[in-house]
Short mmCIF file of C-alpha atoms in Angstrom, two decimals:
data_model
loop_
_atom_site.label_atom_id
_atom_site.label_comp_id
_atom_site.label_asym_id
_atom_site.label_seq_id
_atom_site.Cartn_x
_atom_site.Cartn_y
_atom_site.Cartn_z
CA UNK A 1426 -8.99 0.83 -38.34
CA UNK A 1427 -5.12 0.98 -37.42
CA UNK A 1428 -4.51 -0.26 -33.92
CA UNK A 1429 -4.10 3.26 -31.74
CA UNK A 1430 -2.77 1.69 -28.20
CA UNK A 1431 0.37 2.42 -27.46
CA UNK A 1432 2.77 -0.24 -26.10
CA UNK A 1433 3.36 1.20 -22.89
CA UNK A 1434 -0.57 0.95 -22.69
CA UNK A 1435 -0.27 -2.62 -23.98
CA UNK A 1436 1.96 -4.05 -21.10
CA UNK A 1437 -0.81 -3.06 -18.35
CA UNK A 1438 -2.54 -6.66 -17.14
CA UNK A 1439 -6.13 -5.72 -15.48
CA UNK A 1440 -5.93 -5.38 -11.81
CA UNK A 1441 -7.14 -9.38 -9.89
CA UNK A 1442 -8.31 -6.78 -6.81
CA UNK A 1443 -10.43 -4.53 -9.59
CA UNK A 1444 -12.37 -7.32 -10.77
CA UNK A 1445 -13.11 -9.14 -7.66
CA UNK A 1446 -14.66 -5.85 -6.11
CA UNK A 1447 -16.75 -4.96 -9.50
CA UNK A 1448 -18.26 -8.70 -9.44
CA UNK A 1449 -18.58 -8.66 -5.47
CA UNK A 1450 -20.74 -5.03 -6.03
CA UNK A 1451 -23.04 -6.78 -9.01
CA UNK A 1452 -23.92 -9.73 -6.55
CA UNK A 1453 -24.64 -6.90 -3.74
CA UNK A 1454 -26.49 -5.07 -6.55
CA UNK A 1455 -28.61 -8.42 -7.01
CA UNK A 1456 -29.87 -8.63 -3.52
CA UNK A 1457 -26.84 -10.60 -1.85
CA UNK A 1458 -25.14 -9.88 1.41
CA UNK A 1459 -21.37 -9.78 0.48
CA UNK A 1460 -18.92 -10.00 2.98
CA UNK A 1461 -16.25 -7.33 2.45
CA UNK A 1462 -12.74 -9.07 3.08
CA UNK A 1463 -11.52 -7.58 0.10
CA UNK A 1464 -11.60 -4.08 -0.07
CA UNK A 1465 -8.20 -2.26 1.31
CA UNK A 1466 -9.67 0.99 2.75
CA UNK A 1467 -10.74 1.52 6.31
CA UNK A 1468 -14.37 0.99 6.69
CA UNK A 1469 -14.35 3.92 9.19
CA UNK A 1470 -15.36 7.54 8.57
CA UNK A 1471 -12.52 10.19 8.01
CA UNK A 1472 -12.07 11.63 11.65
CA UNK A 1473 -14.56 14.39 11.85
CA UNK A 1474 -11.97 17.50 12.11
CA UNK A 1475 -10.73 17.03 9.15
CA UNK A 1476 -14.06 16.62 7.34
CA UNK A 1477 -15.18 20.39 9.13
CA UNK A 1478 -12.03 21.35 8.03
CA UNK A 1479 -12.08 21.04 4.30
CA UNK A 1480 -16.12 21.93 4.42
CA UNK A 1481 -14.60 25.26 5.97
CA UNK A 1482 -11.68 25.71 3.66
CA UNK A 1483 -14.56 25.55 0.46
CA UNK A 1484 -16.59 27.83 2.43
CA UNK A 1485 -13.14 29.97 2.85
CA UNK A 1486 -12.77 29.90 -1.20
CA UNK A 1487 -9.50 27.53 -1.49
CA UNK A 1488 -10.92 26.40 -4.47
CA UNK A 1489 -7.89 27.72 -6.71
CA UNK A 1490 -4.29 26.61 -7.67
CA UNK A 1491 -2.07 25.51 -5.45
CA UNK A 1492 1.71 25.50 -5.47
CA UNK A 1493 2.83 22.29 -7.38
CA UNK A 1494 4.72 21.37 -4.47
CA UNK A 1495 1.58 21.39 -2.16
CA UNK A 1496 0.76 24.51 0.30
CA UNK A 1497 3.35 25.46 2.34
CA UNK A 1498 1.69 24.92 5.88
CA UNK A 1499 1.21 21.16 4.98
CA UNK A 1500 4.54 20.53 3.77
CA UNK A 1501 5.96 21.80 7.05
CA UNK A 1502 3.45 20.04 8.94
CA UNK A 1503 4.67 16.75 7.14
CA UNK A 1504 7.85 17.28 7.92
CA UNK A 1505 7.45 17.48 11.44
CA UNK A 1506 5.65 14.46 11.72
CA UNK A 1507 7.66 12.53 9.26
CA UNK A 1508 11.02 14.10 11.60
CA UNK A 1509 8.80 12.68 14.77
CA UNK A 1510 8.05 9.15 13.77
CA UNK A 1511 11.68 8.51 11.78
CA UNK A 1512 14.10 10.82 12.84
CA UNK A 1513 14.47 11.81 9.15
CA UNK A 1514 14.54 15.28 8.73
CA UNK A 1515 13.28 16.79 5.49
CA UNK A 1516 13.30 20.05 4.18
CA UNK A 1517 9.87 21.28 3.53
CA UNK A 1518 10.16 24.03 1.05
CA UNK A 1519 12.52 21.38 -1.32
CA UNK A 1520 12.61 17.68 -0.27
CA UNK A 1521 8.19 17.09 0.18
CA UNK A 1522 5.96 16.72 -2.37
CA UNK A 1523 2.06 16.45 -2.11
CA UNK A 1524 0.58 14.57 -5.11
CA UNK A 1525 -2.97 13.54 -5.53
CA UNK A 1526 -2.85 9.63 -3.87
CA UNK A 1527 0.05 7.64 -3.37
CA UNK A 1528 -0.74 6.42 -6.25
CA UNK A 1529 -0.11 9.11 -8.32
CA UNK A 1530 2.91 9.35 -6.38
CA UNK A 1531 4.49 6.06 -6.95
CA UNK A 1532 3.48 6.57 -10.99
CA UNK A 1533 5.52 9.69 -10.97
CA UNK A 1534 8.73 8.24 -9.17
CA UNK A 1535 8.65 5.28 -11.40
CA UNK A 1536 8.19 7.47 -14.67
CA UNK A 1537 11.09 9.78 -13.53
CA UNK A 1538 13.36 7.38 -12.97
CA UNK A 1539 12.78 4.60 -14.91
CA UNK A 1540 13.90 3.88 -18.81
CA UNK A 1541 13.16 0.85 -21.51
CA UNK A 1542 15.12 -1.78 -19.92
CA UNK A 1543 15.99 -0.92 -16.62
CA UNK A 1544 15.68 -3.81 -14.21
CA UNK A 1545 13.60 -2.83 -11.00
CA UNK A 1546 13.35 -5.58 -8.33
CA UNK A 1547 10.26 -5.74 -6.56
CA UNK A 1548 10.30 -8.80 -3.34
CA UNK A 1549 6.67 -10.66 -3.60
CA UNK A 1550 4.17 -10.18 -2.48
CA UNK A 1551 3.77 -7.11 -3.21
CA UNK A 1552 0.97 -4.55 -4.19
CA UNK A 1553 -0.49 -5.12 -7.81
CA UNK A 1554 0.31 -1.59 -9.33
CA UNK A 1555 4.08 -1.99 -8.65
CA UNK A 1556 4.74 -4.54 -11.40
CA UNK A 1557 2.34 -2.64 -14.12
CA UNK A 1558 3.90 0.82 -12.98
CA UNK A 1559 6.97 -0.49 -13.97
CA UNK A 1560 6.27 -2.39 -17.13
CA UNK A 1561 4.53 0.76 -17.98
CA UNK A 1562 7.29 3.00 -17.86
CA UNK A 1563 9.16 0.22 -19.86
CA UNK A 1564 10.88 -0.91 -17.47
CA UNK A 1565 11.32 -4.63 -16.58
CA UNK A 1566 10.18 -6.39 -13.58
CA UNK A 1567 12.44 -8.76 -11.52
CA UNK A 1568 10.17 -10.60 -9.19
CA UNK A 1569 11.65 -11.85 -5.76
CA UNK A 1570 9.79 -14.33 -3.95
CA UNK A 1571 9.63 -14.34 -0.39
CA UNK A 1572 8.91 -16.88 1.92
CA UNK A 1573 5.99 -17.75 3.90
CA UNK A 1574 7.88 -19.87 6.27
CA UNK A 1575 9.86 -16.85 7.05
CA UNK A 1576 7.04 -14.58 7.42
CA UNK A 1577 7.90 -12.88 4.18
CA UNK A 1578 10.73 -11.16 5.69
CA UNK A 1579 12.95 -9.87 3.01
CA UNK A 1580 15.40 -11.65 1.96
CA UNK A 1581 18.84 -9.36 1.23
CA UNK A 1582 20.46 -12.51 0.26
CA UNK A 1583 17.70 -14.06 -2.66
CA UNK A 1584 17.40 -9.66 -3.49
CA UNK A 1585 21.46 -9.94 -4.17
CA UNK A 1586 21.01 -13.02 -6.46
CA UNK A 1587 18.53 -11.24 -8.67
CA UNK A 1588 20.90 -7.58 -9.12
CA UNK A 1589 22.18 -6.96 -12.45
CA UNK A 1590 24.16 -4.77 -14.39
CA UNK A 1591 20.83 -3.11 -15.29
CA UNK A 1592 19.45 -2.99 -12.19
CA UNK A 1593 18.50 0.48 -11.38
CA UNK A 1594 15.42 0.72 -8.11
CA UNK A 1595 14.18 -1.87 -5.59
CA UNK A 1596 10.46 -1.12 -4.70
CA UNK A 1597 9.95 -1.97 -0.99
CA UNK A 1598 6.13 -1.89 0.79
CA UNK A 1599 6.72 -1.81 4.91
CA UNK A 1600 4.70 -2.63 6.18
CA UNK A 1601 3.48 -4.83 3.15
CA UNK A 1602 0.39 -5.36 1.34
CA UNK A 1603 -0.39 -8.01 0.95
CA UNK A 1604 1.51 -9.94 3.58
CA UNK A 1605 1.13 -7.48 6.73
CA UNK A 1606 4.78 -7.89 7.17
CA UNK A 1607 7.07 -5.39 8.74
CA UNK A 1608 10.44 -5.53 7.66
CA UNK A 1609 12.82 -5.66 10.54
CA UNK A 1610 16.12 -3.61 11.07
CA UNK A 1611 18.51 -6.73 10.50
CA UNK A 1612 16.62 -7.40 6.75
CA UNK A 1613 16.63 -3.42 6.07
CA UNK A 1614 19.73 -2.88 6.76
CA UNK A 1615 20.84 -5.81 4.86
CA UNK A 1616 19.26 -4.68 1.67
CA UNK A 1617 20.34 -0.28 2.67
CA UNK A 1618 24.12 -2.53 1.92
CA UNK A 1619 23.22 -3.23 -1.45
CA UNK A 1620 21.72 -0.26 -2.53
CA UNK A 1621 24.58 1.44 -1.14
CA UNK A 1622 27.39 -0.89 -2.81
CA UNK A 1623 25.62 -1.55 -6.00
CA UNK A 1624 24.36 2.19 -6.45
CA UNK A 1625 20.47 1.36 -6.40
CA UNK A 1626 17.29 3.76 -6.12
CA UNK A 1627 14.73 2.64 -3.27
CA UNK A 1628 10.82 3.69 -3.35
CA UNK A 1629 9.66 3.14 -0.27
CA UNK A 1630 5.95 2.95 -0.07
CA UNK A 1631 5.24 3.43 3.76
CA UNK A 1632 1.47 4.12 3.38
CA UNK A 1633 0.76 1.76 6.07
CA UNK A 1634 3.61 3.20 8.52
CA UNK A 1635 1.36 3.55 11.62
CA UNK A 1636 -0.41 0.09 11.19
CA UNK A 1637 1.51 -2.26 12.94
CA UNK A 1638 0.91 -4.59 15.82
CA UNK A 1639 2.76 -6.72 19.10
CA UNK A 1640 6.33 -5.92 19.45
CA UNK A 1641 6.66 -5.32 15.42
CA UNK A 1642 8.81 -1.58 15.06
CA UNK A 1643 8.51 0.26 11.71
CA UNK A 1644 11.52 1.62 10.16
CA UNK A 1645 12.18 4.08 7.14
CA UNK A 1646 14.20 2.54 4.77
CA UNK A 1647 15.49 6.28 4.99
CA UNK A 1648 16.79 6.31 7.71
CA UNK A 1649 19.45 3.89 7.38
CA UNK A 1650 22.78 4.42 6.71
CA UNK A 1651 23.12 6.33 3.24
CA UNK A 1652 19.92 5.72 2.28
CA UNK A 1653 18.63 9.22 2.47
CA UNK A 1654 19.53 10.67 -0.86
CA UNK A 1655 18.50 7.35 -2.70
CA UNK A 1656 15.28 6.86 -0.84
CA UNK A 1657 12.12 7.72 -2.28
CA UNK A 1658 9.42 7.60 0.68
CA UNK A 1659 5.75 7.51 -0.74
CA UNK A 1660 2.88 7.98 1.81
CA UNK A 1661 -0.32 9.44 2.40
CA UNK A 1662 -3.23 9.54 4.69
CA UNK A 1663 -5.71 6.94 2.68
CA UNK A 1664 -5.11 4.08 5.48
CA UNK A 1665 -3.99 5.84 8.87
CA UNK A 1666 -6.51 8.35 8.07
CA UNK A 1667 -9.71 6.39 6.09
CA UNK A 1668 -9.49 8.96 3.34
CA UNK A 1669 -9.04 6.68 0.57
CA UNK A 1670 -11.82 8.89 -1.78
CA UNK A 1671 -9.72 11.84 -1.00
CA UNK A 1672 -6.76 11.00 -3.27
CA UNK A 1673 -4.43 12.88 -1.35
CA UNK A 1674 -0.18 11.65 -0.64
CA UNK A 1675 2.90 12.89 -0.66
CA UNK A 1676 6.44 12.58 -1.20
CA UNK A 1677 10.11 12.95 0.67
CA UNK A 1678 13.22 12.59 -0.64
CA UNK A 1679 16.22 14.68 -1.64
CA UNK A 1680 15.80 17.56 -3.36
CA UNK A 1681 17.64 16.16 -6.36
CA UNK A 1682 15.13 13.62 -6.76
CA UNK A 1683 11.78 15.63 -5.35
CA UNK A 1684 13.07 18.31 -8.16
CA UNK A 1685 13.03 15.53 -10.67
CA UNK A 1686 9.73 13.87 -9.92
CA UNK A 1687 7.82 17.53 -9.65
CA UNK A 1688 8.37 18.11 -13.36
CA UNK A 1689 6.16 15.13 -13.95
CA UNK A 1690 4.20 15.89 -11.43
CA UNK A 1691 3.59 19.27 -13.04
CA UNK A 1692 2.21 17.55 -15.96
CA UNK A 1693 0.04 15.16 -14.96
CA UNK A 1694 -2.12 16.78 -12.04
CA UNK A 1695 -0.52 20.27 -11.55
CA UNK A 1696 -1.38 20.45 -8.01
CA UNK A 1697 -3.84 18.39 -5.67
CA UNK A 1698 -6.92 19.98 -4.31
CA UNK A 1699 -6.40 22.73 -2.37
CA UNK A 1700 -9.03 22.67 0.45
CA UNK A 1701 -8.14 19.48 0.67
CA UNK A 1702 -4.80 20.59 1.35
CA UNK A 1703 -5.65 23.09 3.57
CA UNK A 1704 -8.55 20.94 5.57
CA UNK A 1705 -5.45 19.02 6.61
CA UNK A 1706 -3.43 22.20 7.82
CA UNK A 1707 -6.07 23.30 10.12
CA UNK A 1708 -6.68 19.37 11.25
CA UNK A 1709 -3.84 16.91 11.39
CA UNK A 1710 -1.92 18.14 14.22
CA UNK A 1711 -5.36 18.52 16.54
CA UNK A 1712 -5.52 16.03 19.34
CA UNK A 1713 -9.42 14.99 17.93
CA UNK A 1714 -7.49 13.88 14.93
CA UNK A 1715 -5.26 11.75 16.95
CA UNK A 1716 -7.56 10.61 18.87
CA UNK A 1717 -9.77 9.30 16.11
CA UNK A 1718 -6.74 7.69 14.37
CA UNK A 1719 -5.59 5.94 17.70
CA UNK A 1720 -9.11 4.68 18.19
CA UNK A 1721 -9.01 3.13 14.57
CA UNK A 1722 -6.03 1.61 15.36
CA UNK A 1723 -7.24 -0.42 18.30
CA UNK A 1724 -10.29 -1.77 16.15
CA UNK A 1725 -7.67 -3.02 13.88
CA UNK A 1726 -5.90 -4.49 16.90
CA UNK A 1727 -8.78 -6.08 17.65
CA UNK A 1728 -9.77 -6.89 14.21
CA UNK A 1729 -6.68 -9.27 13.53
CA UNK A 1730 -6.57 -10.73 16.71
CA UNK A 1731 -10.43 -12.02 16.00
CA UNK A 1732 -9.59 -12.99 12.38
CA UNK A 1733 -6.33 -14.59 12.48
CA UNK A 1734 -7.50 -16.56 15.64
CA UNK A 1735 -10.53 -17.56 13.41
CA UNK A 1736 -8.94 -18.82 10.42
CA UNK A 1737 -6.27 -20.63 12.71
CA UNK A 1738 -9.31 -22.77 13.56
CA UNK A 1739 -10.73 -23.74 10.25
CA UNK A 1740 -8.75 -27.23 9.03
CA UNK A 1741 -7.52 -27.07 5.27
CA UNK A 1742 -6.39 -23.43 5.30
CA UNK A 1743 -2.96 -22.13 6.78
CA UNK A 1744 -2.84 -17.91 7.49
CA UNK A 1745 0.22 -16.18 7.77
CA UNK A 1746 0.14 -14.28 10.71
CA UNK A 1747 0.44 -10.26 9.71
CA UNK A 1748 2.24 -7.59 12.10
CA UNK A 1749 1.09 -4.78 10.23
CA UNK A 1750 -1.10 -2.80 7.66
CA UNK A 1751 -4.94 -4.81 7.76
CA UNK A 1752 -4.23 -7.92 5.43
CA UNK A 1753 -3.83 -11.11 5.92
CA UNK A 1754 -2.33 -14.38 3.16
CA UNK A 1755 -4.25 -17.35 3.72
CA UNK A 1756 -2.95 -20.77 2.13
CA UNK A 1757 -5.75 -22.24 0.60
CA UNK A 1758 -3.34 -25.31 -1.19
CA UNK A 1759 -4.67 -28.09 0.99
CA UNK A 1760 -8.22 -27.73 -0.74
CA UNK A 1761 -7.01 -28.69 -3.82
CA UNK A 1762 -8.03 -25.56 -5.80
CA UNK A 1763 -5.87 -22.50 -6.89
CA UNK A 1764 -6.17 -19.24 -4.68
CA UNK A 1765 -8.21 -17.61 -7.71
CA UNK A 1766 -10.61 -20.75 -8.03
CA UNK A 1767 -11.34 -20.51 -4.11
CA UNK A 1768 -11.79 -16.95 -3.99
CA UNK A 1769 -14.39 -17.19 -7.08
CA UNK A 1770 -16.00 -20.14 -5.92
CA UNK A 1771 -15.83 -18.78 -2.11
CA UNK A 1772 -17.54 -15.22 -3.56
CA UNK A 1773 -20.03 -16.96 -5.96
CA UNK A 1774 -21.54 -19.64 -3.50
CA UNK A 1775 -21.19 -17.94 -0.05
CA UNK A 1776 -20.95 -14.58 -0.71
CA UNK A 1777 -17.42 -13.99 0.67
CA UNK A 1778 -15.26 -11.04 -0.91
CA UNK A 1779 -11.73 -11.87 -1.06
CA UNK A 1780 -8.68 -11.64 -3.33
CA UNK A 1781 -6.80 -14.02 -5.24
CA UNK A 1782 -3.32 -13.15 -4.53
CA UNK A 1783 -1.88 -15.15 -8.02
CA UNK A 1784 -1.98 -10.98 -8.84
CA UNK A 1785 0.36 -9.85 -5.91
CA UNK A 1786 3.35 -12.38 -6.63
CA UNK A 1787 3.90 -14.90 -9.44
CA UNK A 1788 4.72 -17.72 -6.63
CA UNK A 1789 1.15 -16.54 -4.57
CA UNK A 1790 -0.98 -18.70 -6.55
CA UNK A 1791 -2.22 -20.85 -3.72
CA UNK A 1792 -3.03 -17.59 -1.91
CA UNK A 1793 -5.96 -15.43 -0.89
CA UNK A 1794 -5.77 -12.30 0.43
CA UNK A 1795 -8.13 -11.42 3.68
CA UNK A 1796 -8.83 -7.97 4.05
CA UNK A 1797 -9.36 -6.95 8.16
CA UNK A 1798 -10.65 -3.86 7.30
CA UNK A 1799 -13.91 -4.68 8.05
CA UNK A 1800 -16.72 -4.19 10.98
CA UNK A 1801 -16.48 -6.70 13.70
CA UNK A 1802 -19.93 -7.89 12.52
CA UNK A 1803 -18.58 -8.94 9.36
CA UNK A 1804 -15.28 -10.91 10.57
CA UNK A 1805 -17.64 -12.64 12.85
CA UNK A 1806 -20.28 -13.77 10.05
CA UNK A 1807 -17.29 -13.84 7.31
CA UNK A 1808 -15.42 -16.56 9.28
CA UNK A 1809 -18.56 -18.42 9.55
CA UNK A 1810 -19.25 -18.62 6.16
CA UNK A 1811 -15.58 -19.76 5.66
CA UNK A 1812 -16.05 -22.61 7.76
CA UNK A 1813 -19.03 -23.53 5.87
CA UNK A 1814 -17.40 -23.16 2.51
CA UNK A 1815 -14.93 -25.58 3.68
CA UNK A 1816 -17.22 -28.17 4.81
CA UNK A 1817 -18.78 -27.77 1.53
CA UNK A 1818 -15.66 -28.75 -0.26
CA UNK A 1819 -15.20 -31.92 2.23
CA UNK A 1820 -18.34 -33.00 1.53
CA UNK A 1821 -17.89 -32.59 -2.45
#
């Protein structure tokens, strides 16, 4: 039999995070008591007005197409709040695009945009699907490493180094998974300069926008100096809003590139689900909603201060400390072993969930990735069993 997988299928490496989670729900589904400090979804419930909200809009009969764009109502709700929290204003009838997950969103910008050979620089860490996305559209990825010393702050002047004739997009994640850094004004506007000089698209993937922490201040890549009508802002309400099953994001940019992205768009989910849609209209701008999300946003508060101060006292690893999102990068090179042998042997003998980060960044090999998103139950018992593990490898 001929081979019948196509090369853009071909340059798609399995995702580290995927396989880590599938082994971590076999040893649950043997009897073992996993700790989740892998999974990157809120461990909360979706804020109960939005879940009577969509029950109502099925019971309503929104169960039919949809605009491609996304309903109308939502849109303008979106811009509003995107208008609130960045000053960017966007018009809602022609610059805001819902899409079925961020996800789907960034696959669509990338496939728009991107041709065989175009150079798209992507600073690392950086989210697995990023570097596939792009290989996948044929595009070719230029890996930045940041630093740890330097919190992995970007970098304009490593980012200049690595532009190219065919340089075409930088992909940005603020704040950043894995890292939990937010990007601050001096490094953003930095890099808005070289998009500007050297003519450069920027995605901005701000999923994690209201997830940040101390004095850290988010800022839209957008809404720096000419960067509006080359920005590509990709969001959604998985993280803020612990709807990750829901598959719902969205999209602003100008309408030159919004018109762009929709005809893919139009062919690969035609429109996201409408009482989905519409459960949002009648929810997100109700004070329960906020409330919910504000109280979720304190746990996390919480969360990192418990888990960072935790793994700050266990000798032989070094954390980076995060000011955003619900991640945290742990150096795990003083044990010896590589950030994928830990996390294996760390899952396999103590029942710890994490993620090798050698998938998030060519140069985060000596990595794992802590996920916060979990009860306080489980940081408490997880950092326990991390000490242990340690010991263990002392005593080996």
């Amino acid at each position: 039999m001929r081979d019948f997988v196509s090369e853009s299928a071909k340059r798609l490496e399995a995702s580290p995070i995927r396989a880590i989670l599938d082994r971590a729900a076999a040893l649950r589904a043997s009897g073992k008591d996993v700790i989740p400090f892998s999974a990157g979804e809120p461990d909360f419930p979706t804020p109960e007005p939005i879940k009577q909200a969509a029950m109502k809009a099925i019971a309503d009969n929104y169960s039919h197409y949809a605009s491609n764009r996304g309903l109308p109502a939502l849109r303008k709700i979106l811009s509003r709040m995107i208008e609130t929290s960045t000053s960017v204003s966007y018009d809602p009838e022609s610059e805001i695009l819902i899409t079925s997950s961020g996800a789907e969103a960034l696959n669509n910008s990338l496939l728009t945009f991107i041709n065989p050979g175009d150079e798209v620089i992507i600073p690392t860490p950086a989210f697995v699907s990023y570097k596939n996305l792009v290989k996948f559209a044929g595009g070719t990825f230029v890996d930045v490493p940041l630093r740890a010393e330097n919190g992995f702050q970007l970098d304009a002047d490593e980012i200049e180094r690595h532009i190219t004739p065919r340089t075409k997009m930088i992909v940005l994640n603020n704040p950043n998974n894995p890292s939990g850094a937010v990007y601050e004004r001096a490094a953003l506007e930095k890099v808005s300069e070289l998009a500007v000089r050297h003519d450069l698209l920027v995605i901005s993937d701000e999923m994690y926008s209201r997830l940040v922490y101390d004095d850290a201040e988010f800022i839209s890549m957008a809404a720096l100096p000419g960067m509006r009508e080359r920005t590509i802002v990709i969001s959604g309400f998985s993280k803020s809003y612990a709807m990750t099953g829901w598959r719902l994001g969205y999209i602003a940019a100008d309408k030159a590139l919004t018109g762009m992205i929709l005809k893919v768009h139009q062919y690969s989910t035609t429109c996201s689900p409408t009482f989905i849609q519409q459960g949002l209209v009648d929810s997100l701008e109700l004070p329960e909603t906020e409330a919910a999300v504000k109280d979720m946003l304190s746990a996390f508060t919480r969360r990192r201060e418990a888990i960072v101060k935790g793994l700050q006292a266990i000798d032989g690893i070094t954390p980076v400390v995060p000011k955003g999102a619900f991640y945290v990068l742990v150096d795990v090179s003083a044990t010896g072993l590589t950030g994928a042998d830990f996390a294996l042997k760390l899952l396999e003998e103590f029942s710890v969930a994490t993620v090798p980060a050698i998938g998030l960044g060519d140069s985060c090999g000596d990595y794992i990735r802590i996920s916060y998103a979990a009860s306080d139950e489980n940081i408490a018992e997880g950092l326990k069993r991390l000490e242990a593990f340690m010991k263990s490898l002392k005593k080996a």
